[in-house]
Coordinates of C-alpha atoms in Angstrom, one line a residue:
Chain A
X1 CA 0.2 0.0 0.3
X2 CA 1.8 3.5 -1.0
X3 CA 1.5 6.3 1.5
X4 CA -0.4 8.7 1.9
X5 CA -3.4 8.2 0.5
X6 CA -5.6 10.6 -0.7
X7 CA -8.0 11.0 1.4
X8 CA -5.2 11.7 4.1
X9 CA -7.3 14.3 7.3
X10 CA -4.1 16.7 7.9
X11 CA -3.3 16.6 12.0
X12 CA -4.8 19.1 14.3
X13 CA -2.1 22.0 14.5
X14 CA -2.3 23.7 18.1
X15 CA 0.2 27.1 17.7
X16 CA 0.7 28.6 20.9
X17 CA 3.1 31.4 22.2
X18 CA 4.9 29.9 19.2
X19 CA 5.0 27.1 19.0
X20 CA 3.3 24.8 16.1
X21 CA 2.0 21.4 18.9
X22 CA 1.1 17.9 16.9
X23 CA 0.4 15.7 18.6
X24 CA 1.4 17.0 22.4
X25 CA 5.3 17.3 20.7
X26 CA 6.6 20.8 19.0
X27 CA 7.6 20.8 14.9
X28 CA 10.0 23.4 13.7
X29 CA 10.5 23.8 10.1
X30 CA 14.1 22.9 9.2
X31 CA 16.1 23.0 5.6
X32 CA 17.7 21.1 4.4
X33 CA 20.7 22.9 4.7
X34 CA 20.6 22.5 8.6
X35 CA 19.6 19.0 8.6
X36 CA 22.5 18.7 7.3
X37 CA 25.4 20.0 8.7
X38 CA 23.6 19.7 12.6
X39 CA 23.9 15.7 11.3
X40 CA 26.9 16.3 10.4
X41 CA 28.4 17.5 13.7
X42 CA 26.2 15.0 15.8
X43 CA 28.4 12.3 13.9
X44 CA 31.4 14.3 14.4
X45 CA 31.5 12.5 17.8
X46 CA 32.1 8.8 17.2
X47 CA 34.7 7.7 19.1
X48 CA 33.9 9.9 22.0
X49 CA 33.8 8.4 26.2
X50 CA 30.4 6.2 25.5
X51 CA 28.3 7.8 23.1
X52 CA 28.2 6.6 19.1
X53 CA 26.7 9.9 17.3
X54 CA 24.8 6.7 15.7
X55 CA 22.2 5.6 17.6
X56 CA 22.3 8.9 19.4
X57 CA 20.7 9.8 16.0
X58 CA 18.3 6.8 15.7
X59 CA 17.3 6.6 19.1
X60 CA 16.5 10.3 19.8
X61 CA 13.0 10.1 17.0
X62 CA 11.8 6.8 19.4
X63 CA 10.7 7.7 22.6
X64 CA 8.7 10.7 21.2
X65 CA 7.3 8.5 18.3
X66 CA 6.3 6.2 21.2
X67 CA 4.7 10.2 23.3
X68 CA 2.9 10.2 20.0
X69 CA 1.0 6.5 20.1
X70 CA 0.3 7.6 24.7
X71 CA -1.3 10.3 22.7
X72 CA -3.3 8.2 20.7
X73 CA -1.4 7.4 17.5
X74 CA -2.2 4.8 15.3
X75 CA 1.0 2.6 13.7
X76 CA -1.1 4.0 9.8
X77 CA -1.5 8.0 11.2
X78 CA 2.9 8.0 12.2
X79 CA 3.4 6.2 9.0
X80 CA 1.8 8.9 6.9
X81 CA 2.8 12.0 9.3
X82 CA 6.0 10.5 8.3
X83 CA 4.8 12.3 4.6
X84 CA 2.8 15.2 6.3
X85 CA 5.9 16.5 7.7
X86 CA 8.0 16.0 4.6
X87 CA 10.1 12.9 5.6
X88 CA 9.4 11.5 2.1
X89 CA 7.0 7.8 2.2
X90 CA 7.4 5.4 4.5
X91 CA 6.5 1.8 3.6
X92 CA 6.5 -1.3 5.1
X93 CA 7.4 -4.2 2.8
X94 CA 6.7 -7.2 5.3
X95 CA 7.0 -7.7 9.2
X96 CA 10.5 -7.1 9.0
X97 CA 11.3 -4.9 6.1
X98 CA 10.9 -1.3 6.0
X99 CA 12.0 1.3 2.7
X100 CA 11.5 5.1 2.0
X101 CA 11.5 5.2 -1.7
X102 CA 11.2 9.6 -1.4
X103 CA 12.9 10.8 1.5
X104 CA 14.5 13.5 2.7
X105 CA 17.0 12.7 5.2
X106 CA 18.0 10.0 2.3
X107 CA 17.8 12.6 -1.0
X108 CA 18.7 15.9 0.1
X109 CA 20.9 15.8 2.4
X110 CA 24.7 17.1 1.8
X111 CA 27.8 16.1 3.8
X112 CA 31.2 16.8 3.4
X113 CA 32.6 13.5 4.5
X114 CA 31.7 10.4 2.2
X115 CA 27.8 9.6 1.4
X116 CA 27.4 7.5 3.7
X117 CA 23.7 5.9 5.1
X118 CA 22.4 8.5 6.4
X119 CA 18.6 8.1 7.2
X120 CA 19.5 7.4 11.3
X121 CA 16.8 9.4 12.1
X122 CA 13.6 7.3 9.4
X123 CA 15.4 4.3 11.8
X124 CA 14.2 5.4 15.0
X125 CA 11.3 6.7 14.3
X126 CA 10.0 3.5 13.1
X127 CA 12.1 1.4 16.1
X128 CA 9.0 4.3 17.4
X129 CA 6.7 2.2 15.2
X130 CA 7.5 -1.7 15.4
X131 CA 8.8 -1.2 19.2
X132 CA 11.9 -3.5 17.5
X133 CA 16.1 -2.5 16.2
X134 CA 15.7 -1.1 12.9
X135 CA 18.4 -0.5 11.3
X136 CA 19.2 0.9 7.6
X137 CA 20.7 -1.8 5.0
X138 CA 20.8 0.3 1.9
X139 CA 20.6 4.1 1.6
X140 CA 19.6 6.7 -1.2
X141 CA 22.4 9.1 -1.2
X142 CA 24.5 5.7 -1.7
X143 CA 22.7 5.8 -5.3
X144 CA 20.5 3.3 -4.7
X145 CA 16.8 2.8 -5.5
X146 CA 15.9 3.6 -2.7
X147 CA 15.9 4.2 0.7
X148 CA 15.9 0.5 2.7
X149 CA 15.9 -0.5 6.7
X150 CA 15.7 -4.3 8.7
X151 CA 14.1 -5.1 11.9
X152 CA 15.2 -7.3 14.4
X153 CA 13.9 -9.2 16.2
X154 CA 14.9 -7.2 19.2
X155 CA 12.4 -5.6 21.3
X156 CA 14.4 -2.3 22.6
X157 CA 13.0 0.5 25.0
X158 CA 14.4 4.0 25.4
X159 CA 13.6 6.2 27.7
X160 CA 11.6 9.2 27.8
X161 CA 13.6 12.0 27.9
X162 CA 11.9 14.9 28.8
X163 CA 11.2 14.5 32.4
X164 CA 10.7 17.7 33.8
X165 CA 7.6 20.1 32.9
X166 CA 8.4 23.6 31.8
X167 CA 5.5 25.6 30.4
X168 CA 5.2 27.9 28.0
X169 CA 5.5 30.8 27.8
X170 CA 1.6 33.3 28.0
X171 CA 2.7 37.0 28.9
X172 CA 3.8 37.8 24.9
X173 CA 4.1 41.9 23.7
X174 CA 3.1 42.2 20.9
X175 CA 5.2 43.4 18.4
X176 CA 6.9 46.6 19.4
X177 CA 5.1 47.2 22.8
X178 CA 7.1 46.4 25.2
X179 CA 9.8 48.0 27.2
X180 CA 13.3 48.7 25.8
X181 CA 11.9 48.0 22.3
X182 CA 12.5 50.9 20.1
X183 CA 10.7 53.2 18.1
X184 CA 10.1 51.8 15.0
X185 CA 8.3 52.9 11.5
X186 CA 7.3 50.1 9.5
X187 CA 4.8 49.5 7.5
X188 CA 5.3 45.7 8.0
X189 CA 2.3 44.4 9.2
X190 CA 3.3 40.7 10.7
X191 CA -0.5 40.2 11.6
X192 CA -1.2 39.8 7.9
X193 CA 2.3 37.5 7.0
X194 CA 1.2 35.3 8.8
X195 CA -2.4 35.5 8.1
X196 CA -1.4 35.0 4.5
X197 CA 1.6 32.8 5.1
X198 CA -0.7 30.7 6.2
X199 CA -2.5 30.1 3.6
X200 CA 0.4 28.0 2.1
X201 CA 0.3 24.1 2.2
X202 CA 3.6 23.9 3.9
X203 CA 3.5 20.1 4.1
X204 CA 4.4 17.2 2.0
X205 CA 3.6 16.9 -1.6
X206 CA 1.0 14.1 -1.7
X207 CA -0.1 14.9 -5.6
X208 CA 1.4 12.7 -8.0
X209 CA 4.5 11.7 -7.8
X210 CA 3.6 11.4 -4.1
X211 CA 7.4 12.7 -2.5
X212 CA 6.2 13.1 0.9
X213 CA 8.9 16.0 0.0
X214 CA 8.4 20.7 1.1
X215 CA 9.6 21.7 -1.5
X216 CA 9.1 25.5 -1.5
X217 CA 11.4 28.5 -2.0
X218 CA 14.3 26.3 -4.1
X219 CA 14.6 24.4 -0.4
X220 CA 13.9 21.3 0.8
X221 CA 12.2 21.5 4.1
X222 CA 11.0 19.1 7.2
X223 CA 8.3 20.0 9.9
X224 CA 10.4 18.2 12.1
X225 CA 10.0 17.5 16.2
X226 CA 11.8 20.3 18.4
X227 CA 12.6 18.3 20.6
X228 CA 14.6 15.9 18.5
X229 CA 17.0 18.4 17.2
X230 CA 17.3 19.8 21.4
X231 CA 18.6 16.0 22.3
X232 CA 20.3 16.2 19.7
X233 CA 22.2 19.4 20.0
X234 CA 22.7 18.8 23.1
X235 CA 24.3 15.7 23.9
X236 CA 26.3 16.6 21.8
X237 CA 27.7 19.2 23.0
X238 CA 28.5 17.7 26.6
X239 CA 30.3 15.0 24.8
X240 CA 32.3 17.7 23.4
X241 CA 33.1 20.0 26.2
X242 CA 33.4 16.3 28.3
X243 CA 36.3 15.9 25.7
X244 CA 37.4 18.4 26.5
X245 CA 37.3 21.1 23.1
X246 CA 37.2 23.9 24.1
X247 CA 33.9 26.3 24.3
X248 CA 34.1 28.4 21.4
X249 CA 35.1 25.3 19.0
X250 CA 32.3 23.0 19.7
X251 CA 29.8 25.5 19.8
X252 CA 31.0 26.6 16.8
X253 CA 29.7 24.1 15.5
X254 CA 26.5 24.8 16.4
X255 CA 25.8 28.1 15.7
X256 CA 26.7 27.4 11.8
X257 CA 24.0 24.9 11.0
X258 CA 21.9 27.7 12.5
X259 CA 24.1 30.6 10.2
X260 CA 24.5 28.0 6.9
X261 CA 19.7 27.4 7.3
X262 CA 19.6 31.3 7.7
X263 CA 21.6 31.8 4.9
X264 CA 20.2 29.3 2.8
X265 CA 16.6 29.3 3.2
X266 CA 15.8 33.3 4.5
X267 CA 18.2 34.1 1.3
X268 CA 15.8 31.5 -0.9
X269 CA 12.7 33.2 1.0
X270 CA 14.0 36.5 0.4
X271 CA 14.4 35.5 -3.4
X272 CA 11.1 34.0 -4.0
X273 CA 8.4 35.5 -6.1
X274 CA 6.3 34.9 -2.4
X275 CA 8.1 36.7 -0.8
X276 CA 8.3 40.2 -3.4
X277 CA 4.3 40.0 -3.8
X278 CA 3.3 40.1 -0.4
X279 CA 6.2 41.4 2.1
X280 CA 7.9 43.7 -0.7
X281 CA 5.5 45.9 -1.1
X282 CA 5.5 46.7 2.5
X283 CA 8.7 47.5 3.1
X284 CA 10.5 51.0 2.2
X285 CA 14.6 49.6 3.7
X286 CA 16.5 47.2 5.3
X287 CA 15.0 47.6 8.3
X288 CA 11.4 46.1 6.9
X289 CA 13.2 43.6 5.5
X290 CA 13.9 42.5 8.9
X291 CA 11.0 43.0 10.0
X292 CA 9.4 41.6 7.2
X293 CA 11.5 37.7 7.3
X294 CA 11.0 38.4 11.5
X295 CA 7.2 37.6 10.8
X296 CA 7.9 34.7 8.7
X297 CA 10.3 32.9 11.5
X298 CA 7.7 33.4 13.8
X299 CA 5.2 30.6 12.2
X300 CA 8.0 27.7 12.0
X301 CA 7.1 26.8 15.4
X302 CA 10.9 28.5 16.9
X303 CA 9.2 30.9 19.4
X304 CA 8.3 34.2 19.2
X305 CA 10.6 36.3 17.3
X306 CA 10.6 40.1 18.4
X307 CA 13.4 43.4 17.6
X308 CA 14.1 45.2 20.1
X309 CA 17.1 47.8 18.2
X310 CA 18.3 48.0 15.0
X311 CA 21.6 50.2 14.4
X312 CA 21.4 49.7 10.5
X313 CA 24.7 47.6 10.0
X314 CA 26.0 48.0 13.7
X315 CA 23.0 46.7 15.9
X316 CA 20.7 44.1 15.9
X317 CA 18.9 42.9 19.4
X318 CA 16.9 40.6 19.4
X319 CA 14.5 39.1 21.8
X320 CA 12.4 35.3 20.9
X321 CA 9.6 34.2 23.7
X322 CA 9.8 30.3 23.8
X323 CA 12.4 29.7 22.2
X324 CA 12.2 26.1 20.8
X325 CA 16.0 25.5 22.3
X326 CA 15.1 27.1 25.9
X327 CA 11.5 25.0 26.1
X328 CA 12.9 21.9 25.2
X329 CA 16.2 22.2 27.4
X330 CA 14.4 23.2 30.3
X331 CA 13.0 19.0 29.5
X332 CA 15.0 17.5 29.0
X333 CA 17.8 18.3 31.5
X334 CA 17.9 20.8 34.9
X335 CA 19.8 24.8 34.2
X336 CA 22.4 24.0 36.0
X337 CA 23.6 22.0 33.5
X338 CA 25.1 25.5 32.2
X339 CA 26.0 26.6 34.7
X340 CA 25.5 30.3 34.0
X341 CA 26.5 29.9 29.9
X342 CA 24.2 32.5 28.1
X343 CA 25.4 31.7 24.9
X344 CA 23.1 27.8 24.5
X345 CA 20.5 27.9 22.1
X346 CA 23.0 28.0 19.9
X347 CA 20.1 27.4 16.3
X348 CA 18.6 30.7 17.2
X349 CA 22.0 32.3 17.5
X350 CA 23.8 31.4 14.1
X351 CA 19.5 32.1 12.2
X352 CA 19.7 36.0 12.9
X353 CA 23.5 36.1 12.8
X354 CA 22.6 34.8 9.1
X355 CA 19.4 36.6 8.6
X356 CA 21.7 40.7 9.6
X357 CA 24.8 38.4 7.1
X358 CA 21.8 38.6 5.1
X359 CA 20.9 42.6 4.4
X360 CA 24.4 44.1 5.9
X361 CA 27.2 41.5 5.1
X362 CA 25.4 41.0 1.6
X363 CA 22.9 42.7 0.1
X364 CA 19.7 39.9 -0.8
X365 CA 18.2 42.7 -2.4
X366 CA 20.1 42.5 -5.5
X367 CA 19.6 38.4 -5.8
X368 CA 22.5 36.4 -5.4
X369 CA 22.7 33.1 -6.7
X370 CA 23.3 31.8 -3.0
X371 CA 25.4 28.6 -4.3
X372 CA 27.9 27.0 -2.0
X373 CA 30.7 28.7 -4.0
X374 CA 28.9 32.3 -2.9
X375 CA 28.8 31.2 0.4
X376 CA 32.6 30.1 0.4
X377 CA 33.6 33.4 -0.8
X378 CA 31.8 35.5 1.4
X379 CA 32.6 33.8 4.7
X380 CA 36.4 33.6 3.8
X381 CA 36.4 37.2 3.6
X382 CA 36.5 37.9 7.6
X383 CA 35.2 42.3 5.9
X384 CA 31.9 43.1 7.2
X385 CA 31.0 40.1 9.5
X386 CA 29.5 40.8 12.2
X387 CA 29.3 38.0 15.8
X388 CA 26.8 37.1 17.9
X389 CA 26.3 37.7 22.3
X390 CA 23.1 35.8 23.6
X391 CA 22.6 38.4 26.8
X392 CA 19.1 35.7 28.1
X393 CA 18.7 33.0 28.4
X394 CA 15.4 30.1 29.7
X395 CA 18.0 28.1 29.8
X396 CA 19.2 30.0 32.7
X397 CA 15.7 30.8 33.9
X398 CA 15.6 34.8 31.5
X399 CA 12.0 35.7 30.7
X400 CA 12.9 34.7 27.3
X401 CA 16.4 34.8 24.7
X402 CA 17.9 38.1 23.8
X403 CA 21.2 37.7 21.5
X404 CA 23.1 40.9 20.4
X405 CA 24.4 41.1 17.0
X406 CA 27.5 43.3 16.5
X407 CA 30.6 44.0 15.3
Chain B
X1 CA 67.1 12.8 25.8
X2 CA 64.2 11.7 22.5
X3 CA 62.7 14.2 20.3
X4 CA 61.1 14.8 17.8
X5 CA 60.1 16.2 14.4
X6 CA 58.7 18.9 13.6
X7 CA 56.3 20.4 10.8
X8 CA 55.1 24.0 10.4
X9 CA 51.4 24.3 8.0
X10 CA 50.6 27.8 6.8
X11 CA 47.2 26.8 7.4
X12 CA 45.5 29.5 4.6
X13 CA 48.0 27.0 2.7
X14 CA 46.4 24.5 3.8
X15 CA 42.4 25.3 3.4
X16 CA 43.4 26.6 0.3
X17 CA 44.9 23.0 -0.8
X18 CA 41.6 21.3 0.7
X19 CA 38.9 23.0 -1.6
X20 CA 41.3 22.9 -4.7
X21 CA 41.1 18.8 -4.3
X22 CA 37.5 19.3 -3.5
X23 CA 36.7 21.0 -6.4
X24 CA 39.0 18.6 -8.3
X25 CA 36.4 16.2 -7.2
X26 CA 33.7 18.2 -8.6
X27 CA 33.2 18.0 -4.0
X28 CA 32.0 22.4 -2.5
X29 CA 33.9 24.3 -1.1
X30 CA 34.0 24.8 2.2
X31 CA 34.4 28.3 4.5
X32 CA 37.3 28.3 6.5
X33 CA 35.9 28.5 9.4
X34 CA 33.5 25.6 9.3
X35 CA 37.2 23.5 8.8
X36 CA 38.7 24.9 11.1
X37 CA 36.3 23.9 13.8
X38 CA 35.3 21.1 13.0
X39 CA 39.2 19.8 12.0
X40 CA 40.0 22.1 16.3
X41 CA 37.6 19.0 17.1
X42 CA 37.8 16.0 15.3
X43 CA 42.2 16.5 15.6
X44 CA 41.5 16.8 19.9
X45 CA 39.2 13.7 19.8
X46 CA 41.5 11.4 17.6
X47 CA 44.6 12.0 19.3
X48 CA 44.1 14.2 22.5
X49 CA 46.5 17.2 21.5
X50 CA 44.3 20.3 20.4
X51 CA 45.1 22.5 18.6
X52 CA 44.2 25.9 17.3
X53 CA 43.4 25.1 13.2
X54 CA 42.4 29.2 13.1
X55 CA 46.2 30.3 13.7
X56 CA 48.9 32.0 11.8
X57 CA 50.4 27.7 11.3
X58 CA 50.9 24.4 13.6
X59 CA 52.9 22.3 14.8
X60 CA 52.5 19.1 14.1
X61 CA 54.8 15.5 14.6
X62 CA 55.1 12.8 11.9
X63 CA 51.9 10.9 13.9
X64 CA 49.8 13.7 14.9
X65 CA 50.8 14.9 10.2
X66 CA 49.1 11.1 10.2
X67 CA 46.0 11.7 11.9
X68 CA 45.6 15.2 9.9
X69 CA 45.5 12.9 6.8
X70 CA 43.7 10.2 7.8
X71 CA 40.3 12.9 9.4
X72 CA 40.7 14.6 6.1
X73 CA 39.8 11.6 3.8
X74 CA 37.0 10.5 6.5
X75 CA 35.7 13.8 7.2
X76 CA 36.4 15.6 4.1
X77 CA 36.1 13.4 1.8
X78 CA 39.6 14.2 0.0
X79 CA 43.6 12.8 -0.1
X80 CA 44.9 15.7 0.9
X81 CA 48.7 12.9 1.6
X82 CA 51.0 15.5 -0.8
X83 CA 49.2 18.2 -0.1
X84 CA 50.5 18.2 3.4
X85 CA 52.9 16.8 2.6
X86 CA 53.9 19.4 0.4
X87 CA 52.8 22.1 2.7
X88 CA 55.2 20.9 5.8
X89 CA 57.8 21.8 6.3
X90 CA 60.6 20.7 9.2
X91 CA 60.4 23.1 12.0
X92 CA 63.6 22.9 15.0
X93 CA 64.1 19.5 16.3
X94 CA 62.3 20.0 19.9
X95 CA 62.9 17.9 23.1
X96 CA 59.3 15.9 23.5
X97 CA 59.7 17.0 27.2
X98 CA 58.9 20.7 25.6
X99 CA 55.6 20.0 23.5
X100 CA 53.5 21.3 24.4
X101 CA 49.5 20.5 23.3
X102 CA 48.4 24.5 22.7
X103 CA 51.9 25.8 21.1
X104 CA 49.5 28.2 19.1
X105 CA 48.3 30.0 21.8
X106 CA 49.5 34.2 21.0
X107 CA 49.5 33.6 17.7
X108 CA 47.0 36.4 15.5
X109 CA 43.6 34.4 14.4
X110 CA 43.4 35.3 11.1
X111 CA 39.5 33.3 11.8
X112 CA 36.7 35.2 13.2
X113 CA 34.0 32.9 14.5
X114 CA 30.6 33.8 14.7
X115 CA 30.6 34.0 18.3
X116 CA 31.1 36.5 20.9
X117 CA 33.5 35.1 23.5
X118 CA 34.3 37.6 26.8
X119 CA 37.4 36.9 29.0
X120 CA 36.3 34.7 32.0
X121 CA 36.7 36.4 34.7
X122 CA 37.0 34.7 37.4
X123 CA 34.1 34.3 40.5
X124 CA 35.0 35.8 43.9
X125 CA 35.0 34.1 47.3
X126 CA 32.5 34.7 48.4

């Protein structure tokens, strides 16, 4: 049987505090650039201590599937939602064999190393469905017709890692309506932008030929589990710290993943027809482009982004209420785990810095071709590059995350 | 006392050579800051010695040269053995007892990172 079926009813999405909750779990849109870089960062830790990064990438999703099942999901729901969320098309061949003829991780993931089996996430997803150990045995990245998975008659038991209650912030100020916010004069209407964008179906393609991929803005998105990202990021970060890697190098790997994501995906959005039709007519200057992109970020499930200050080409200050990293961290760990270190919302740091670079290092309004060569050329030249600092952090007990981009 | 031959490699030449090799093999180029972060991490995990790849140059011994070659194969998908041997210049032989893992401290940083680093202030006891 092929999935998704034509009569598949999309899951209900509860939008609350900047989070997009499906089946009780926050989902966040991310692109193939981010997924690739993050997976690469995690795989660096192969051979470090007791940690096997392949297991981490696989097993971190399995408890989340278990939560969905506890919340009433059937196996069919899970198979169909795999496609809805842009992971591809998941098919069960027999009791022990599965395949994904189309898949995000098997097709659009890019990496610097030799191509290898890369569908760890999919294997972990299937593990959650069948409660058995699953291994990927063929991957489309190695030019096979499908990613293939085999199950073992070995029941697995993976504990839920979301072990602490931590509620979402409910008092989130409206745009520009908070103490300390600069007075902005802009025609950019975030409410209108969000309302219009919600009409665009950001879900896997079911039309023939169905791909189960979310291909928009010349990039490929997934509607992923925020907790999966958090688990693999922070476990890897702590493993690197435990191995004695200097904090700067460890953090930069994750910040760079967010930066690449912002540069490529935000950049492509800001060159898209949709952007020019909806947002550009509201824009007079670069500040407005920042406001417009922040409005779009606020539909991604990443929390609520609020610009506090813009001093053009000098400083950008951003607050993030309910940042998915901050909230997710507090549901997995105690704040003491990072001491008083504020610089720990890595994705947000990279994304905000990337956004500033799109307008202040290059000028995305000129519609440059966003190739890897272009990226390398820009960022091998330190001129006009910016740096980022996180001054407030939900992880350490602040009400929001706050970031300063400066030179 | 046992001595080890040490080699100095200019970082800019090493990274340029890496991307030349990658381009030759039809692989995408990688920006210097990411190469430096990856190498710093991978080299430390492989050899238990941290070297800052964001400086002007690095100093390695024979076994560390081999480790570096292996990292390029495994994590950057290119064989850099020939290039590394061309780039590695023998520096003074130094006594093993003087080998230091932080030998690159004091070099001017050439590769700008993304993170604003503040000097750590030691907390005073209450």
